[in-house]
Short mmCIF file of C-alpha atoms in Angstrom, two decimals:
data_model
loop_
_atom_site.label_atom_id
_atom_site.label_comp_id
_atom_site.label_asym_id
_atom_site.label_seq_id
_atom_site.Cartn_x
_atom_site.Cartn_y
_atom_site.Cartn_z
CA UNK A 1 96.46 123.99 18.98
CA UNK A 2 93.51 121.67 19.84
CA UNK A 3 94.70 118.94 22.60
CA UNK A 4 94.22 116.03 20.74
CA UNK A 5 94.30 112.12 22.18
CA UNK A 6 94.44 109.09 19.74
CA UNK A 7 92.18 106.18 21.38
CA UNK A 8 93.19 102.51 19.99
CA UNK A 9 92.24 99.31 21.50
CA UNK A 10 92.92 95.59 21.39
CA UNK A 11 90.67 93.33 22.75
CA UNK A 12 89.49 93.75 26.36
CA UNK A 13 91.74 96.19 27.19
CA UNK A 14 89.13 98.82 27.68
CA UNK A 15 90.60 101.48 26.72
CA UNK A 16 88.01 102.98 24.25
CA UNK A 17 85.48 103.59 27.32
CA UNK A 18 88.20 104.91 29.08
CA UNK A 19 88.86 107.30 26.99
CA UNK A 20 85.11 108.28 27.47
CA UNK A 21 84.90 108.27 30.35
CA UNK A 22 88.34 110.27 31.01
CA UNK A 23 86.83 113.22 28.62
CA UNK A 24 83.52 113.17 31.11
CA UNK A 25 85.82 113.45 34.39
CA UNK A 26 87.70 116.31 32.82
CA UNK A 27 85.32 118.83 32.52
CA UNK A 28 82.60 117.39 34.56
CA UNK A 29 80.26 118.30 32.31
CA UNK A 30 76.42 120.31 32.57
CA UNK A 31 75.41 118.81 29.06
CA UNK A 32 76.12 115.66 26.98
CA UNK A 33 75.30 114.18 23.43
CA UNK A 34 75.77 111.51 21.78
CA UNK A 35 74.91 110.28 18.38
CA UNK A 36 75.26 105.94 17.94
CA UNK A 37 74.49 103.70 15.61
CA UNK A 38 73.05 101.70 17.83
CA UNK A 39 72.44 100.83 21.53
CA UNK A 40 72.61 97.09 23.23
CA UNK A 41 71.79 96.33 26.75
CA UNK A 42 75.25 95.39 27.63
CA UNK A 43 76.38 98.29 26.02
CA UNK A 44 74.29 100.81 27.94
CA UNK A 45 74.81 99.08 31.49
CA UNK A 46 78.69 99.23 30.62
CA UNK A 47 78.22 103.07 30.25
CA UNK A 48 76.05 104.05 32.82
CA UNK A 49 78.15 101.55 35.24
CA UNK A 50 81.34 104.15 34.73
CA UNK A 51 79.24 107.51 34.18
CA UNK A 52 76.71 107.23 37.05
CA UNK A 53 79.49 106.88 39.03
CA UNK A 54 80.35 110.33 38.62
CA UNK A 55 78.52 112.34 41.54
CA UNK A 56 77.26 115.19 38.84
CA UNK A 57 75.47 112.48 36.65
CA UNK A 58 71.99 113.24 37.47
CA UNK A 59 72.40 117.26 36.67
CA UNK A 60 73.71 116.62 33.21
CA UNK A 61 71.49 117.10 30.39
CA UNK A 62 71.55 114.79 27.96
CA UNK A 63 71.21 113.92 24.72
CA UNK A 64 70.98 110.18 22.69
CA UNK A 65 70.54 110.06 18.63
CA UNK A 66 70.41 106.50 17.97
CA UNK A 67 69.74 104.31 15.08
CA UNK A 68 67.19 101.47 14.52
CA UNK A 69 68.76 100.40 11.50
CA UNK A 70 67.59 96.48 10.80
CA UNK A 71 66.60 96.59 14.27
CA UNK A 72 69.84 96.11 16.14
CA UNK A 73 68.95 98.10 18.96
CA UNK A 74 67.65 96.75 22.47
CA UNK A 75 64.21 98.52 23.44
CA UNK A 76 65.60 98.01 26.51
CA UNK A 77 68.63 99.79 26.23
CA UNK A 78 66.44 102.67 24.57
CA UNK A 79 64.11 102.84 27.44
CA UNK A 80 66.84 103.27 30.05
CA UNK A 81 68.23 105.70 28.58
CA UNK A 82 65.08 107.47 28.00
CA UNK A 83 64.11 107.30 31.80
CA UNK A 84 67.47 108.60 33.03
CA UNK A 85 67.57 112.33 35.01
CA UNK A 86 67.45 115.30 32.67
CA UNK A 87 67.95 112.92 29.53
CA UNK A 88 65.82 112.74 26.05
CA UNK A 89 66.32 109.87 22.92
CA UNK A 90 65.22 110.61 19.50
CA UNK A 91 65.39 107.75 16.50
CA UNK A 92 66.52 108.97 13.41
CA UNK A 93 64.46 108.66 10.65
CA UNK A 94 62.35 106.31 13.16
CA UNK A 95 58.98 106.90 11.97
CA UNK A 96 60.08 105.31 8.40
CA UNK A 97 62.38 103.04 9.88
CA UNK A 98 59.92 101.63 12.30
CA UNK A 99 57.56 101.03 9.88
CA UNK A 100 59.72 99.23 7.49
CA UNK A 101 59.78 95.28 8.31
CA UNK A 102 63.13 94.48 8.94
CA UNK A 103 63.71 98.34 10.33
CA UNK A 104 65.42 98.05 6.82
CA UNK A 105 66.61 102.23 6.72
CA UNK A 106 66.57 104.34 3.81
CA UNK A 107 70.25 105.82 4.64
CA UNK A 108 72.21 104.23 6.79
CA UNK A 109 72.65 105.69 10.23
CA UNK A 110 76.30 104.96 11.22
CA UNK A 111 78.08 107.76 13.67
CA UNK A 112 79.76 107.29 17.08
CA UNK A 113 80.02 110.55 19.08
CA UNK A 114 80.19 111.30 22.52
CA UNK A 115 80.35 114.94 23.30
CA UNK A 116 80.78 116.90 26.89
CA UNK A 117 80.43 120.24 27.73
CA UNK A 118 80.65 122.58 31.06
CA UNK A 119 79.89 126.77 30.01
CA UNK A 120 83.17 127.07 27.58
CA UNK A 121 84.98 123.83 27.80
CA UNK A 122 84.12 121.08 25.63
CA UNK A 123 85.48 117.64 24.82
CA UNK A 124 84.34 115.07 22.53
CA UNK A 125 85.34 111.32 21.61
CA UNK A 126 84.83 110.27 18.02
CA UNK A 127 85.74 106.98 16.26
CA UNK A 128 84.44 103.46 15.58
CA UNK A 129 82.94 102.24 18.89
CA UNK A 130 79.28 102.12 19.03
CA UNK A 131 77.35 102.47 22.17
CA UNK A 132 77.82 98.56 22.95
CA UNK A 133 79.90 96.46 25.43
CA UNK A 134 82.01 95.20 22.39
CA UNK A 135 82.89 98.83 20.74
CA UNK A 136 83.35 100.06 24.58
CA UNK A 137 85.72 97.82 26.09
CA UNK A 138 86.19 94.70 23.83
CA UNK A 139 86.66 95.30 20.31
CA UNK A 140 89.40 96.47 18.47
CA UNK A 141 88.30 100.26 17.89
CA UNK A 142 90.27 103.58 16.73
CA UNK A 143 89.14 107.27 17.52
CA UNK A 144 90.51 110.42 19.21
CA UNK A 145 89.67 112.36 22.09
CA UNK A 146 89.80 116.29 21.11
CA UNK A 147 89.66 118.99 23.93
CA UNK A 148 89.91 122.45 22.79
CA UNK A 149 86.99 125.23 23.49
CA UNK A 150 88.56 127.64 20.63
CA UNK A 151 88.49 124.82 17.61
CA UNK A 152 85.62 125.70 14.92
CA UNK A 153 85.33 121.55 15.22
CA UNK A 154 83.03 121.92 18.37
CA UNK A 155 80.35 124.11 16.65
CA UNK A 156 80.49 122.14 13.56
CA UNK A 157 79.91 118.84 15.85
CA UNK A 158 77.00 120.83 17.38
CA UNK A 159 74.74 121.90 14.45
CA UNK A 160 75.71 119.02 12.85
CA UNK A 161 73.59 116.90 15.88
CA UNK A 162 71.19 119.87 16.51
CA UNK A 163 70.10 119.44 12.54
CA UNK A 164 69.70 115.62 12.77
CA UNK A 165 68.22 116.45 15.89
CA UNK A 166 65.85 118.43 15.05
CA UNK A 167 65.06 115.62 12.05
CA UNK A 168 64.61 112.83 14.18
CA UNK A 169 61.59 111.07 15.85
CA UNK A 170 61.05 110.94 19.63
CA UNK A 171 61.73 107.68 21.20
CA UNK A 172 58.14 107.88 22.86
CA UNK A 173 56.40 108.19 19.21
CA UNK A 174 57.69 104.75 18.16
CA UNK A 175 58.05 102.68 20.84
CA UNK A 176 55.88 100.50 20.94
CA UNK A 177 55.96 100.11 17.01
CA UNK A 178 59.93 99.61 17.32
CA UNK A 179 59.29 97.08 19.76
CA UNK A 180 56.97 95.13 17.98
CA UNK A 181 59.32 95.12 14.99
CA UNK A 182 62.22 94.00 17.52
CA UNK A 183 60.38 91.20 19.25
CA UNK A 184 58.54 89.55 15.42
CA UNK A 185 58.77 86.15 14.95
CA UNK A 186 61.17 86.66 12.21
CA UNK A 187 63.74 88.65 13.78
CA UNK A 188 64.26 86.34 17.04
CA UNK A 189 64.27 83.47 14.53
CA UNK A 190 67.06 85.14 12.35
CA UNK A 191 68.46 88.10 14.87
CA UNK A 192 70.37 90.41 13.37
CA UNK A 193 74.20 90.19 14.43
CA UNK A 194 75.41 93.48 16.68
CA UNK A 195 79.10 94.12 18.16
CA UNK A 196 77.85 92.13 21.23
CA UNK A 197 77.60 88.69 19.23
CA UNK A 198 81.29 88.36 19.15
CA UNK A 199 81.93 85.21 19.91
CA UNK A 200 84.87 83.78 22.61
CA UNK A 201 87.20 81.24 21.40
CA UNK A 202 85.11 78.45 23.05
CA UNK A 203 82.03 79.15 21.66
CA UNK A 204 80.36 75.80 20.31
CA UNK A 205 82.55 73.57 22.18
CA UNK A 206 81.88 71.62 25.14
CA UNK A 207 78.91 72.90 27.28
CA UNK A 208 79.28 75.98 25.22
CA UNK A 209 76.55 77.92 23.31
CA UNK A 210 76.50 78.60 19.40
CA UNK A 211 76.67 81.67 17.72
CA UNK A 212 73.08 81.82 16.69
CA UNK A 213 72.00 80.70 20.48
CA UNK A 214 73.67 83.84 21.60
CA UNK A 215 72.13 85.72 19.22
CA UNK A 216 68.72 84.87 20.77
CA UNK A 217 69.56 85.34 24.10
CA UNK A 218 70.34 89.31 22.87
CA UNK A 219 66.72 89.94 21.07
CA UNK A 220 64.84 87.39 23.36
CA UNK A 221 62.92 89.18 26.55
CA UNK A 222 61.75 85.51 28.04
CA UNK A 223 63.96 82.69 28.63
CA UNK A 224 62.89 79.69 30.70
CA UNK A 225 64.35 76.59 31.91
CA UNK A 226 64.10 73.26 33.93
CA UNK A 227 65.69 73.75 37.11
CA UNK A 228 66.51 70.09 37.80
CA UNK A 229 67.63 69.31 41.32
CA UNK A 230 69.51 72.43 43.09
CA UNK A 231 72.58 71.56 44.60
CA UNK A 232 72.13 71.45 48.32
CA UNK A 233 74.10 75.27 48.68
CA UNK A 234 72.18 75.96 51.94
CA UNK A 235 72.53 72.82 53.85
CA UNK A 236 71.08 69.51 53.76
CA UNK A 237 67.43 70.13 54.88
CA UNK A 238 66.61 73.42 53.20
CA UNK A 239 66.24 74.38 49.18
CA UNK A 240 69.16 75.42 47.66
CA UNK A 241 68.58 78.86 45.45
CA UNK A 242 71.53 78.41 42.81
CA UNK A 243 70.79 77.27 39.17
CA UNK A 244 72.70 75.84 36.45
CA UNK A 245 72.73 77.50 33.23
CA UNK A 246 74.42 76.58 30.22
CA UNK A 247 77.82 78.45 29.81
CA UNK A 248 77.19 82.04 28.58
CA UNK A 249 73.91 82.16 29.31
CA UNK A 250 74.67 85.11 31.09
CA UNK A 251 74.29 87.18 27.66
CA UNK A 252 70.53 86.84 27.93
CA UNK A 253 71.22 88.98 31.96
CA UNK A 254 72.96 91.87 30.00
CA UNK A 255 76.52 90.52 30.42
CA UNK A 256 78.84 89.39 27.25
CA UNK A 257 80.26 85.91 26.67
CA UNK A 258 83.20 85.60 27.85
CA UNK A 259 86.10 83.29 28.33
CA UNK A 260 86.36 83.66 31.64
CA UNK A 261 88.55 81.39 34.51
CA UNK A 262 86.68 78.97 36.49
CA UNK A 263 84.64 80.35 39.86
CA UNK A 264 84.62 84.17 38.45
CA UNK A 265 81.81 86.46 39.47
CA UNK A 266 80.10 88.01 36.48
CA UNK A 267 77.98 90.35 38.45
CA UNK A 268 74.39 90.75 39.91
CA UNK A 269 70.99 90.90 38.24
CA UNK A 270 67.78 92.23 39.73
CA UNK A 271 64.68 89.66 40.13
CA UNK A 272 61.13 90.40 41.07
CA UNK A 273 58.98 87.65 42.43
CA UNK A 274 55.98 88.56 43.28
CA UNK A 275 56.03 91.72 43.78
CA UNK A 276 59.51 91.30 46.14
CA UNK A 277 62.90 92.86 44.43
CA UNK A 278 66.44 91.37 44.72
CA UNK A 279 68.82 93.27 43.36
CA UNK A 280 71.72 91.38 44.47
CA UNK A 281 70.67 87.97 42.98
CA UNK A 282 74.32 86.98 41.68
CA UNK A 283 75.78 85.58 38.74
CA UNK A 284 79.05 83.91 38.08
CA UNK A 285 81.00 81.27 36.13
CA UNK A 286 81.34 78.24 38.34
CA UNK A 287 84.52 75.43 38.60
CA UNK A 288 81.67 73.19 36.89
CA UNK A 289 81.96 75.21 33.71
CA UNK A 290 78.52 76.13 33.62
CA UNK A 291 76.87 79.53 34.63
CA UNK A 292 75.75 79.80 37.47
CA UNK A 293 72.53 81.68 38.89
CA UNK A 294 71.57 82.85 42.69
CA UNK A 295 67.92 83.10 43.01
CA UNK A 296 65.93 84.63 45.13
CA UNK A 297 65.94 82.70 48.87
CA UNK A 298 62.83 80.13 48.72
CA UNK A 299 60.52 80.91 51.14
CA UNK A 300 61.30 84.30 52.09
CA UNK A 301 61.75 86.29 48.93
CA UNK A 302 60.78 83.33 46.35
CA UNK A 303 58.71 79.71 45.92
CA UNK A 304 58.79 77.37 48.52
CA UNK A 305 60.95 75.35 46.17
CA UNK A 306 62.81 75.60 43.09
CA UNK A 307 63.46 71.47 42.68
CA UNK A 308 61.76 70.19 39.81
CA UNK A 309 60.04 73.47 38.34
CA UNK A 310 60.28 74.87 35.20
CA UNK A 311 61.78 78.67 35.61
CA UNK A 312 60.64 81.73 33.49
CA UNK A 313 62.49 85.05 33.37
CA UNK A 314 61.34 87.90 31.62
CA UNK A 315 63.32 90.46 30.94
CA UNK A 316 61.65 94.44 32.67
CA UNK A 317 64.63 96.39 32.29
CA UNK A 318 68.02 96.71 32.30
CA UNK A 319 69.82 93.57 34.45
CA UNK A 320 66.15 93.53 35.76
CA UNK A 321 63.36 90.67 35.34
CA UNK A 322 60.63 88.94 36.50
CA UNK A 323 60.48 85.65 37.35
CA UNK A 324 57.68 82.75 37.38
CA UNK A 325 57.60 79.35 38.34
CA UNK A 326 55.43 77.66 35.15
CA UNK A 327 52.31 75.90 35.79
CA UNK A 328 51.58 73.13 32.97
CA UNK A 329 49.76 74.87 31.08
CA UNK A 330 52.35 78.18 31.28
CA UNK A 331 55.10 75.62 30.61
CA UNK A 332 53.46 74.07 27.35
CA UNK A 333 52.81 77.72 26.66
CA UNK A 334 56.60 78.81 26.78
CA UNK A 335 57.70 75.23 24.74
CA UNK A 336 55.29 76.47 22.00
CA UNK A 337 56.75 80.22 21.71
CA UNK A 338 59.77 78.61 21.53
CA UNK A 339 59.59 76.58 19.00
CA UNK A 340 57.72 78.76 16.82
CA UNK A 341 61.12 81.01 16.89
CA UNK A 342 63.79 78.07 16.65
CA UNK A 343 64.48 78.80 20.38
CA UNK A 344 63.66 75.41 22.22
CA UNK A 345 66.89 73.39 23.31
CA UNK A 346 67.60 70.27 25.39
CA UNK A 347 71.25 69.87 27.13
CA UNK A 348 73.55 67.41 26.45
CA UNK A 349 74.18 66.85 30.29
CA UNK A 350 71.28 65.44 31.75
CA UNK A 351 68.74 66.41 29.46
CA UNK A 352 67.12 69.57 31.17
CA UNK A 353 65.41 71.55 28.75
CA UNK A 354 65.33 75.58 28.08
CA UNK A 355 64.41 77.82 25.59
CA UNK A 356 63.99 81.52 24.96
CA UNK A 357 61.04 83.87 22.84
#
């Protein structure tokens, strides 16, 4: 008899990633596939944060087939997992799809299967979630885990991928096309929703952003912002480095809105200025109720300053940007992009202004 494990969740348990990533440890595996709906950034750092962890990760071969469907997945989720060790990502139906505005698909591209194998033993893990933070370790999601190297299941799971396999595009072929699509006008005007817009119970309360603000910060790769007057973090005679975003803004970093307690890290975020990495630049949800920021130390590894400037970050991969301080014209630049997309806002608390395109 197959060994067979039912995988339910309730909200931010977790349990639906655990249940992948219990079916990886088991058999430590030489090859993988998967075959997702879609991909989001949160989603794939979520994945990779639990997998990578595994010391065999970078031997595994493996294999993504992932929709575009109305352009709900992050070319920077696709990239990274394009760029990992031994791995390949192919677009089903992406040609067509790519060149459809919208991404509007012909058939709908809707499966969610992770599958492992090591020589005869093979596990896989199918059911609702796709490969996004929600369907990973948020959402309320059903599946089962099956392990069993003798069940005709596991060959029928593997020509069933190898034939859409076979059908689909190479990520590399439609890239750039896909990305175009992503980033147009009209779809960071009118994003379509994913799993990861799930809103918390706050949302649009309070310091809080909307739905359709969250939206943006998913499809948007710049977002920019007055810094205002640091607080003094690093004593009284040197610039402080920590800036005050709006609450959730930590969606456009690759992180989900949350409801979280007061003075809770969220995690780190890599920032390159000029030419100089951080990857420990920090974020977290501060006792102000706003989010909160660490840049890069001024001087050292940043601007002389961050008082008074207007802040750019553009997003270069996953949890990784680049960042510029705006000269006047850069900054009536970014207020224009904005706007043309719907995505310039002022805050209610002292009137800083922001915006993403």
């Amino acid at each position: 008899m197959p060994n067979v494990k039912f995988l339910s969740t309730e909200a931010d348990d977790g349990s639906y990633i655990e249940g992948v990533a219990a079916a990886y440890a088991r058999i430590r595996p030489t090859q993988m596939i998967a075959a997702v709906a879609y991909s989001t950034h949160s989603g794939v750092a979520e994945l990779l944060d639990r997998l990578e962890a595994n010391g065999s990760w970078e031997s595994v071969r493996k294999r993504w087939l992932v929709g575009i469907d109305f352009c709900r997945s992050d070319p920077v989720a696709l990239a990274e997992l394009n760029t990992l060790p031994k791995s390949r990502v192919r677009i089903h139906d992406g040609i067509f799809v790519a060149g459809r505005n919208g991404c509007c698909p012909r058939a709908s591209f809707h499966p969610k299967v992770y599958a492992f194998r090591r020589n005869t033993e093979k596990v896989v893990v199918v059911g609702s979630g796709n490969l996004s933070r929600t369907g990973l370790c948020a959402g309320i999601e059903a599946g089962a885990v099956v392990a069993d190297p003798s069940v005709s299941a596991f060959r029928q799971v593997g020509r069933w991928f190898d034939r859409h396999w076979q059908l689909a595009t190479p990520l590399s072929e439609i890239a750039d096309n896909y990305e175009a699509r992503y980033r147009a006008a009209d779809n960071r005007r009118h994003p379509t929703p994913t799993d990861d817009d799930a809103a918390p119970t706050s949302v649009g309360t309070g310091r809080q952003l909307t739905p359709i603000q969250l939206r943006k910060l998913n499809v948007c790769k710049h977002l920019w912002i007055e810094a205002g007057n640091l607080h003094l973090n690093r004593g009284a005679d040197r610039p402080g480095n920590q800036l005050m975003l709006k609450r959730n803004s930590r969606v456009f970093f690759g992180f989900p809105a949350r409801d979280l307690s007061k003075d809770t890290t969220v995690g780190n975020v890599a920032i390159d200025y000029g030419g100089i990495v951080r990857s420990d630049c920090s974020l977290r949800f501060s006792n102000n109720g706003m989010d909160v920021l660490t840049l890069p130390l001024p001087g050292s590894h940043g601007p002389a300053k961050y008082d008074q400037e207007t802040l750019c970050f553009e997003q270069v991969g996953l949890r990784r940007f680049r960042l510029t301080v705006g000269r006047r014209r850069d900054v009536a630049s970014w207020k224009r992009r904005s706007k043309a997309v719907d995505g310039h806002f002022r805050m209610s608390s002292g009137g800083r202004q922001w915006g993403v395109f």
